Each structure stands twice: as C-alpha cells, then as structure tokens.
PQR file with spaces between the fields and no chain letter, atoms N, CA, C, O and H, PARSE charges and radii, in Angstrom:
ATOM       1  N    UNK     1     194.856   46.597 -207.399 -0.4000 1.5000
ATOM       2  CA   UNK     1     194.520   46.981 -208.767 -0.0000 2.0000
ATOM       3  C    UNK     1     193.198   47.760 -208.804  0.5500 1.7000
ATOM       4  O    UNK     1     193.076   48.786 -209.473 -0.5500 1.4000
ATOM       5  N    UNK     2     192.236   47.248 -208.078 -0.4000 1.5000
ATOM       6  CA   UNK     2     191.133   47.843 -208.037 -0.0000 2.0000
ATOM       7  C    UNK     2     190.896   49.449 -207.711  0.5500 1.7000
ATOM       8  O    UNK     2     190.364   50.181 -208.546 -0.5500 1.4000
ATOM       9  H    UNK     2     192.335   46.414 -207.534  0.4000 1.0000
ATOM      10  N    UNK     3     191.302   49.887 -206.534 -0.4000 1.5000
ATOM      11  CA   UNK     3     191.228   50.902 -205.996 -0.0000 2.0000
ATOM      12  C    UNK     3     192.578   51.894 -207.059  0.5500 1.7000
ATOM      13  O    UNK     3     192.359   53.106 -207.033 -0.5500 1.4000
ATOM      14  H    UNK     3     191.734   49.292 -205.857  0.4000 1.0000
ATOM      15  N    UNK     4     193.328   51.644 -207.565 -0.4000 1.5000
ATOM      16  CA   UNK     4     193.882   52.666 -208.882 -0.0000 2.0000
ATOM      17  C    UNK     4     193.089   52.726 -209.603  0.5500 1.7000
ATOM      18  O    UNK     4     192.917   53.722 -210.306 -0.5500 1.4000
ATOM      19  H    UNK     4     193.505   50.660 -207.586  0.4000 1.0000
ATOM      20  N    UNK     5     192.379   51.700 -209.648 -0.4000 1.5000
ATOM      21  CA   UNK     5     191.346   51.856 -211.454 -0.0000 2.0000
ATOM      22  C    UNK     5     190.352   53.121 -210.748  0.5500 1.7000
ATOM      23  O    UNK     5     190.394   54.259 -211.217 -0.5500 1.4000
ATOM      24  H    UNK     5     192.519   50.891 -209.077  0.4000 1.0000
ATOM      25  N    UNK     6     189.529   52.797 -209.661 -0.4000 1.5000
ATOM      26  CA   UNK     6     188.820   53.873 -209.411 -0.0000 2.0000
ATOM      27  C    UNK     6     189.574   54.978 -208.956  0.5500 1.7000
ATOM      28  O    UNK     6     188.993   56.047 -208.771 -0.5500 1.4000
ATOM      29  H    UNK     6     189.495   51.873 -209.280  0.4000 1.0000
ATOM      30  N    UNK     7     190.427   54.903 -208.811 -0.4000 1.5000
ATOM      31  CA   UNK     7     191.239   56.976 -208.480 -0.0000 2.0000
ATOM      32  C    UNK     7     191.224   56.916 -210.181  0.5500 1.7000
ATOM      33  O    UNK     7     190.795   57.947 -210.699 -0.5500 1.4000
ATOM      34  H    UNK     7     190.900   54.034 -208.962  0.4000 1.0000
ATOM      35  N    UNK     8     191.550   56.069 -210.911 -0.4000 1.5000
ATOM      36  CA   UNK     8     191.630   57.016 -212.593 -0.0000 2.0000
ATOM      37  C    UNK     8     189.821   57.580 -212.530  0.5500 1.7000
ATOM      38  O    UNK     8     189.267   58.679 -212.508 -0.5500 1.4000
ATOM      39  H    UNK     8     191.899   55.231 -210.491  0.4000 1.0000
ATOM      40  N    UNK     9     189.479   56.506 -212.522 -0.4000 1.5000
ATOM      41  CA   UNK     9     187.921   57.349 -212.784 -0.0000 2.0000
ATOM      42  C    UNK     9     187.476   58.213 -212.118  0.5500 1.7000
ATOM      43  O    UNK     9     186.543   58.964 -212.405 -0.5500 1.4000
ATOM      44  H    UNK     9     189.929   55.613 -212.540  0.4000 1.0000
ATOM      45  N    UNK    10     188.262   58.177 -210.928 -0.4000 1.5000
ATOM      46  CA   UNK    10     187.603   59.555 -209.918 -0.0000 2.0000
ATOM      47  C    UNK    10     188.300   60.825 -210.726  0.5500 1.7000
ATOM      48  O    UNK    10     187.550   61.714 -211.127 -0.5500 1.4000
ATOM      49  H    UNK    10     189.020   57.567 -210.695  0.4000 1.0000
ATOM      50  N    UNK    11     189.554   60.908 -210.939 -0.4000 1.5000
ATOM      51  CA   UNK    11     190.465   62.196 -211.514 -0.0000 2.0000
ATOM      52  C    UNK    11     189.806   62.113 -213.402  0.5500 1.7000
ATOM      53  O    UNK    11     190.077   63.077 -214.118 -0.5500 1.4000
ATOM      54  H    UNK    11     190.163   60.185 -210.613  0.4000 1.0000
ATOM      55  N    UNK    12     189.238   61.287 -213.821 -0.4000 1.5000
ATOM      56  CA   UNK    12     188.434   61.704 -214.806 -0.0000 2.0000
ATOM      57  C    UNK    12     186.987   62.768 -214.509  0.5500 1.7000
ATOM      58  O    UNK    12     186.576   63.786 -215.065 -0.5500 1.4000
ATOM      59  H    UNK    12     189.018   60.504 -213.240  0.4000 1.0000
ATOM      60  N    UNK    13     186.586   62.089 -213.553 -0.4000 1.5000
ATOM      61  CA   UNK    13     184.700   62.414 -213.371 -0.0000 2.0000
ATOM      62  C    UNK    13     185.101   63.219 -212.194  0.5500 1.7000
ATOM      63  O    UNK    13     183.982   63.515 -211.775 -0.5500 1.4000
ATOM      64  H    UNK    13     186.919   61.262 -213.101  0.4000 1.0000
ATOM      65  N    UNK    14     185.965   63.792 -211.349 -0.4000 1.5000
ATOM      66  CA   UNK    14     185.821   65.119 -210.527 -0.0000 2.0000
ATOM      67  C    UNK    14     185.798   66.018 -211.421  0.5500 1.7000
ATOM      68  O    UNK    14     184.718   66.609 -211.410 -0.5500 1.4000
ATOM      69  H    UNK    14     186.874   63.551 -211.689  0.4000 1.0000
ATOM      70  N    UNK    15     186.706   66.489 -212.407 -0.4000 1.5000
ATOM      71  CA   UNK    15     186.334   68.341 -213.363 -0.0000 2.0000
ATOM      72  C    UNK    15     185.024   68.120 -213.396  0.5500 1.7000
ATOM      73  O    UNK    15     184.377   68.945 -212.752 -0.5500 1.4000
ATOM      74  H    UNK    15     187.583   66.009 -212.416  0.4000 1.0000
ATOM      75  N    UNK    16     183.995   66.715 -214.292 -0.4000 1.5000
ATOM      76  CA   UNK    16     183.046   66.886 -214.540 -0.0000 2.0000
ATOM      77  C    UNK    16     181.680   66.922 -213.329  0.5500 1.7000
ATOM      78  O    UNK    16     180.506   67.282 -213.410 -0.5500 1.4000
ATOM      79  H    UNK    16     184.521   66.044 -214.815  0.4000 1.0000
ATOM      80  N    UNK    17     182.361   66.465 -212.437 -0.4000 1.5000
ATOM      81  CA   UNK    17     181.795   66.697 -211.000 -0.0000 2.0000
ATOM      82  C    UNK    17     181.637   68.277 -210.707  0.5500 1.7000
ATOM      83  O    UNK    17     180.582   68.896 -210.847 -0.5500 1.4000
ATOM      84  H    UNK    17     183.315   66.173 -212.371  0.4000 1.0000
ATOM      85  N    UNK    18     182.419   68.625 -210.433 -0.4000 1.5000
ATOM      86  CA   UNK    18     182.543   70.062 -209.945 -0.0000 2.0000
ATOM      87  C    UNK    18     182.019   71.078 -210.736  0.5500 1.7000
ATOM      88  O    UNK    18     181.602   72.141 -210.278 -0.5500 1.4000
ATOM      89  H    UNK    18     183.276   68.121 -210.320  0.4000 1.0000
ATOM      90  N    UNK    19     182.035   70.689 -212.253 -0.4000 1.5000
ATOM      91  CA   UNK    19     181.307   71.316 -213.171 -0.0000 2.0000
ATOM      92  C    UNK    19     179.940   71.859 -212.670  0.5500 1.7000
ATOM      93  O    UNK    19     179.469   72.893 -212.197 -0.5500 1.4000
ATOM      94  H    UNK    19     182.374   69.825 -212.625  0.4000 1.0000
ATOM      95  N    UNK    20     179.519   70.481 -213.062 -0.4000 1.5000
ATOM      96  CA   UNK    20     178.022   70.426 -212.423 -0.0000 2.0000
ATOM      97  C    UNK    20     177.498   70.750 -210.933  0.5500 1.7000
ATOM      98  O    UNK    20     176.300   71.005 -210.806 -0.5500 1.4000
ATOM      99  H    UNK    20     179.902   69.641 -213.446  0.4000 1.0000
ATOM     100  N    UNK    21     178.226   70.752 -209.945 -0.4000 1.5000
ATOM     101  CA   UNK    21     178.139   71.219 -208.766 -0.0000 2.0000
ATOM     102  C    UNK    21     178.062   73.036 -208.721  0.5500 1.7000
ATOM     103  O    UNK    21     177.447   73.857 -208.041 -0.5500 1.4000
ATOM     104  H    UNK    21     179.199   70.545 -210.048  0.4000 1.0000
ATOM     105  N    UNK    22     179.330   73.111 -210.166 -0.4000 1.5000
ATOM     106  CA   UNK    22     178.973   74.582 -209.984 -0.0000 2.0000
ATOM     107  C    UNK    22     178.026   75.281 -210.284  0.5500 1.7000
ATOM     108  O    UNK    22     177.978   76.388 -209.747 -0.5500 1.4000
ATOM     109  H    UNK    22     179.829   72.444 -210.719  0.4000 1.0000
ATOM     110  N    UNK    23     177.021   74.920 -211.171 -0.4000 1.5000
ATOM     111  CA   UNK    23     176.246   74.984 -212.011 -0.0000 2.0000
ATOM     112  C    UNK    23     174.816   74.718 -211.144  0.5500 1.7000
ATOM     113  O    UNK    23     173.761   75.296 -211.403 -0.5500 1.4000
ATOM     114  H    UNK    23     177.061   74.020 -211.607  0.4000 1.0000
ATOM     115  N    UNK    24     174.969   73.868 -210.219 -0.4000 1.5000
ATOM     116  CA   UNK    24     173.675   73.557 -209.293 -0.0000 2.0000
ATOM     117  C    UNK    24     173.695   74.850 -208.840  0.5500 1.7000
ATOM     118  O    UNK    24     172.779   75.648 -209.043 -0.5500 1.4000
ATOM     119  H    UNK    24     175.827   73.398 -210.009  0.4000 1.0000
ATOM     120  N    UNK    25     174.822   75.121 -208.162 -0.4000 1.5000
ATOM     121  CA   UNK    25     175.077   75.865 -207.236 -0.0000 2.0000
ATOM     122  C    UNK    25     174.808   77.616 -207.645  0.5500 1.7000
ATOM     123  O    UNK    25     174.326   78.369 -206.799 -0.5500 1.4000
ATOM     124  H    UNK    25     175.565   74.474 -207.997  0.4000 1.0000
ATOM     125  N    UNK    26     175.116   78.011 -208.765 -0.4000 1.5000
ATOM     126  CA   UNK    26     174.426   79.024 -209.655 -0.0000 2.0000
ATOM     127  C    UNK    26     173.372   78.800 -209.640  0.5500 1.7000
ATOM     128  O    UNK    26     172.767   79.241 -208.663 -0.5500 1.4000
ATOM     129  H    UNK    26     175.508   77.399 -209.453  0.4000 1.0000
ATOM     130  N    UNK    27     172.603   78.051 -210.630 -0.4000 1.5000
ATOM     131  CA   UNK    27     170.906   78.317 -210.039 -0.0000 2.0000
ATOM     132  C    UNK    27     169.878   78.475 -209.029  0.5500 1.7000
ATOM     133  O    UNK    27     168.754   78.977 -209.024 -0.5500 1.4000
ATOM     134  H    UNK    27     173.094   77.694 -211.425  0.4000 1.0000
ATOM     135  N    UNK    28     170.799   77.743 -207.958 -0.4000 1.5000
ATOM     136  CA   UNK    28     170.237   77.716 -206.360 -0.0000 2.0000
ATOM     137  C    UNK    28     170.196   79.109 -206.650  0.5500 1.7000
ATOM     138  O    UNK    28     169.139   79.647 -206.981 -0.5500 1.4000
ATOM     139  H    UNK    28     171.712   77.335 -207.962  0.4000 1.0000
ATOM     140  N    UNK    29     171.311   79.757 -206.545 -0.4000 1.5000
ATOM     141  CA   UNK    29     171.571   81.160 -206.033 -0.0000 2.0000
ATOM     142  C    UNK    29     170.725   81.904 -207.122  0.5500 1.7000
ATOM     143  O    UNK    29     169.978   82.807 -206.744 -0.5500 1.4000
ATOM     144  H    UNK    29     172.169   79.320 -206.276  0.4000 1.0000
ATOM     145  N    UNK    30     170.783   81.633 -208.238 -0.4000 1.5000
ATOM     146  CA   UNK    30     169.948   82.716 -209.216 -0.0000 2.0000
ATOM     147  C    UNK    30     168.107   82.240 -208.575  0.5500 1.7000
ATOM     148  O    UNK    30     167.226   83.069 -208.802 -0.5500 1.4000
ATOM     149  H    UNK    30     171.390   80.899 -208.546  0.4000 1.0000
ATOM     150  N    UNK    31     167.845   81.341 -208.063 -0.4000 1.5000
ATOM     151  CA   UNK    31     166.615   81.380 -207.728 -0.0000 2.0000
ATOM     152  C    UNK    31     166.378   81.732 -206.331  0.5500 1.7000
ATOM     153  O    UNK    31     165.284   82.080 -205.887 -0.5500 1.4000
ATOM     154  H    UNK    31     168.561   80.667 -207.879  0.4000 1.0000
ATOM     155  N    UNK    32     167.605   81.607 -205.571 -0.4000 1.5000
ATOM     156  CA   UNK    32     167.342   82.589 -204.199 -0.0000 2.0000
ATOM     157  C    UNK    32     167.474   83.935 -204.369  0.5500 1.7000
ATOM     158  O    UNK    32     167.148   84.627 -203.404 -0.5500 1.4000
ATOM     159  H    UNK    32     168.494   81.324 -205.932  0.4000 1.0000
ATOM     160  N    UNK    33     168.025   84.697 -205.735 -0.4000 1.5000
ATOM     161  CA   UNK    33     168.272   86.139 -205.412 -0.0000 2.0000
ATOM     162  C    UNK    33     166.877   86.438 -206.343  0.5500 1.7000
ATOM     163  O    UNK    33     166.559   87.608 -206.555 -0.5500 1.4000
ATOM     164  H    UNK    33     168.289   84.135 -206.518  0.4000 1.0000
ATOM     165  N    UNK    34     165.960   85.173 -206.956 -0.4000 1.5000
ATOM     166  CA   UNK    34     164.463   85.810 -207.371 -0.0000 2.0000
ATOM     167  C    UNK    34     163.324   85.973 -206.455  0.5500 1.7000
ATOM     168  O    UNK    34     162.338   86.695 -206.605 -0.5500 1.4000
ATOM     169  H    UNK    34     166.219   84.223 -206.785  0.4000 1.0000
ATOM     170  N    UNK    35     163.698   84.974 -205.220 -0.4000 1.5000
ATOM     171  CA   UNK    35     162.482   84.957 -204.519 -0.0000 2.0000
ATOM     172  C    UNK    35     162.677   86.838 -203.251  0.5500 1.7000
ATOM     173  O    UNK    35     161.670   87.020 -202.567 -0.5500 1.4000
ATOM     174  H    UNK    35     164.499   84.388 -205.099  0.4000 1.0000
ATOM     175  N    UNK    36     163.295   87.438 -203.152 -0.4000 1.5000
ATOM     176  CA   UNK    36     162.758   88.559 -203.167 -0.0000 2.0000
ATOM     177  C    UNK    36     162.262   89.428 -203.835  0.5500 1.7000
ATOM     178  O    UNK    36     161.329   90.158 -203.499 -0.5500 1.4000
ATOM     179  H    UNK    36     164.113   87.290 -203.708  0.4000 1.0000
ATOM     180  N    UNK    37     162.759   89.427 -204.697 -0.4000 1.5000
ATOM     181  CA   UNK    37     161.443   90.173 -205.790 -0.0000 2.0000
ATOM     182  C    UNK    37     160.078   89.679 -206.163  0.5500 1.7000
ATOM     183  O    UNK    37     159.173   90.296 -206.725 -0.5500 1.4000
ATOM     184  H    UNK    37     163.516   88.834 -204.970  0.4000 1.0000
ATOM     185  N    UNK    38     160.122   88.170 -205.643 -0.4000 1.5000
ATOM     186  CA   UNK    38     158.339   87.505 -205.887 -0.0000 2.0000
ATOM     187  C    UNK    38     157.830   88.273 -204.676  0.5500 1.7000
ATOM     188  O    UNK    38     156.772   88.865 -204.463 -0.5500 1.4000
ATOM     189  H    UNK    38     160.857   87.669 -205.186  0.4000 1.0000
ATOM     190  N    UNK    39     158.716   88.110 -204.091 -0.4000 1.5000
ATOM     191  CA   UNK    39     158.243   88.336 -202.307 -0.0000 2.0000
ATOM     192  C    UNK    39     157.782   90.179 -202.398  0.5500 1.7000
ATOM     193  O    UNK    39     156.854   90.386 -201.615 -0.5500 1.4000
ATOM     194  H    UNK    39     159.575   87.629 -204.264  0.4000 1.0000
ATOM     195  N    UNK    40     158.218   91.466 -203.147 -0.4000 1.5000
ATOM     196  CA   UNK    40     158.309   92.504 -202.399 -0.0000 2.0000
ATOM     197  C    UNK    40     156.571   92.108 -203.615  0.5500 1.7000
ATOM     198  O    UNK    40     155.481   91.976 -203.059 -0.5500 1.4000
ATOM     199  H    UNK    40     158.971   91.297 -203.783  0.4000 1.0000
ATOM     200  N    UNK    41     156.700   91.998 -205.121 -0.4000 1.5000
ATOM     201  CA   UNK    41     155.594   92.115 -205.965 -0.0000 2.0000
ATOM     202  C    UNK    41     154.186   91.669 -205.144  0.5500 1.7000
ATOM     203  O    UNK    41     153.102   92.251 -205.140 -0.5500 1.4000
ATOM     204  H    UNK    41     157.586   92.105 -205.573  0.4000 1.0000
ATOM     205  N    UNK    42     154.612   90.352 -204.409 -0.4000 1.5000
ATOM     206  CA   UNK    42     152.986   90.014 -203.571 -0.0000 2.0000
ATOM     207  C    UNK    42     152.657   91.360 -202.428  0.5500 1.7000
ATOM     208  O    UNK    42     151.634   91.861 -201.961 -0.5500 1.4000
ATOM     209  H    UNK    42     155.493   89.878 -204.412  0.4000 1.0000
ATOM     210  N    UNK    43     154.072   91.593 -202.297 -0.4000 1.5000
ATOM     211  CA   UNK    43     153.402   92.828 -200.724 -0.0000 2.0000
ATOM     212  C    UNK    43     152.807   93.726 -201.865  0.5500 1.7000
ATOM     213  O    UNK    43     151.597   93.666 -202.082 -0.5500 1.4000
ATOM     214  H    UNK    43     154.903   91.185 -202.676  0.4000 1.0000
ATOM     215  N    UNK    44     153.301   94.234 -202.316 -0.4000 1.5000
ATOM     216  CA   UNK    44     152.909   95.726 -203.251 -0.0000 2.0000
ATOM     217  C    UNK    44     151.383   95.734 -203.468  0.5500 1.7000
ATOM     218  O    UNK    44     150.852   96.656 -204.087 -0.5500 1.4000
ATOM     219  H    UNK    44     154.284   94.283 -202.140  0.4000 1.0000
C-alpha cells in the first residue's frame, strides 16, 4: 500500500519537479551567458 501511495505523489510532484528544474536551469544559463560580458567590461 505504501509504495502506490508514494508513486501517486511522485506522478503528482514530478510536472512540478521538472518545472522548477527547468527554471533553475534557465537562470544558471541566463547568468552564465552574463558573466562574459562582466568579463570583456572589466578588460576594456
């Protein structure tokens, strides 16, 4: 009984999992594609 109850809650809270994973995963990247431009402004 136990281990069905948690697959329901897992197939509830994975979309909202992955959501948010995607979303980490966008900002990582929007703040790795800023640090070259911090980077060329200090050389300049």
């Amino acid at each position: 009984m136990a281990p069905l109850a948690n697959r329901k809650i897992l197939n509830l809270l994975l979309p909202f999992l992955l959501k948010l994973f995607g979303l980490i995963l966008r900002k990582l990247h929007d703040s790795y594609s800023l640090v070259p431009k911090l980077d060329s402004q200090i050389s300049e």
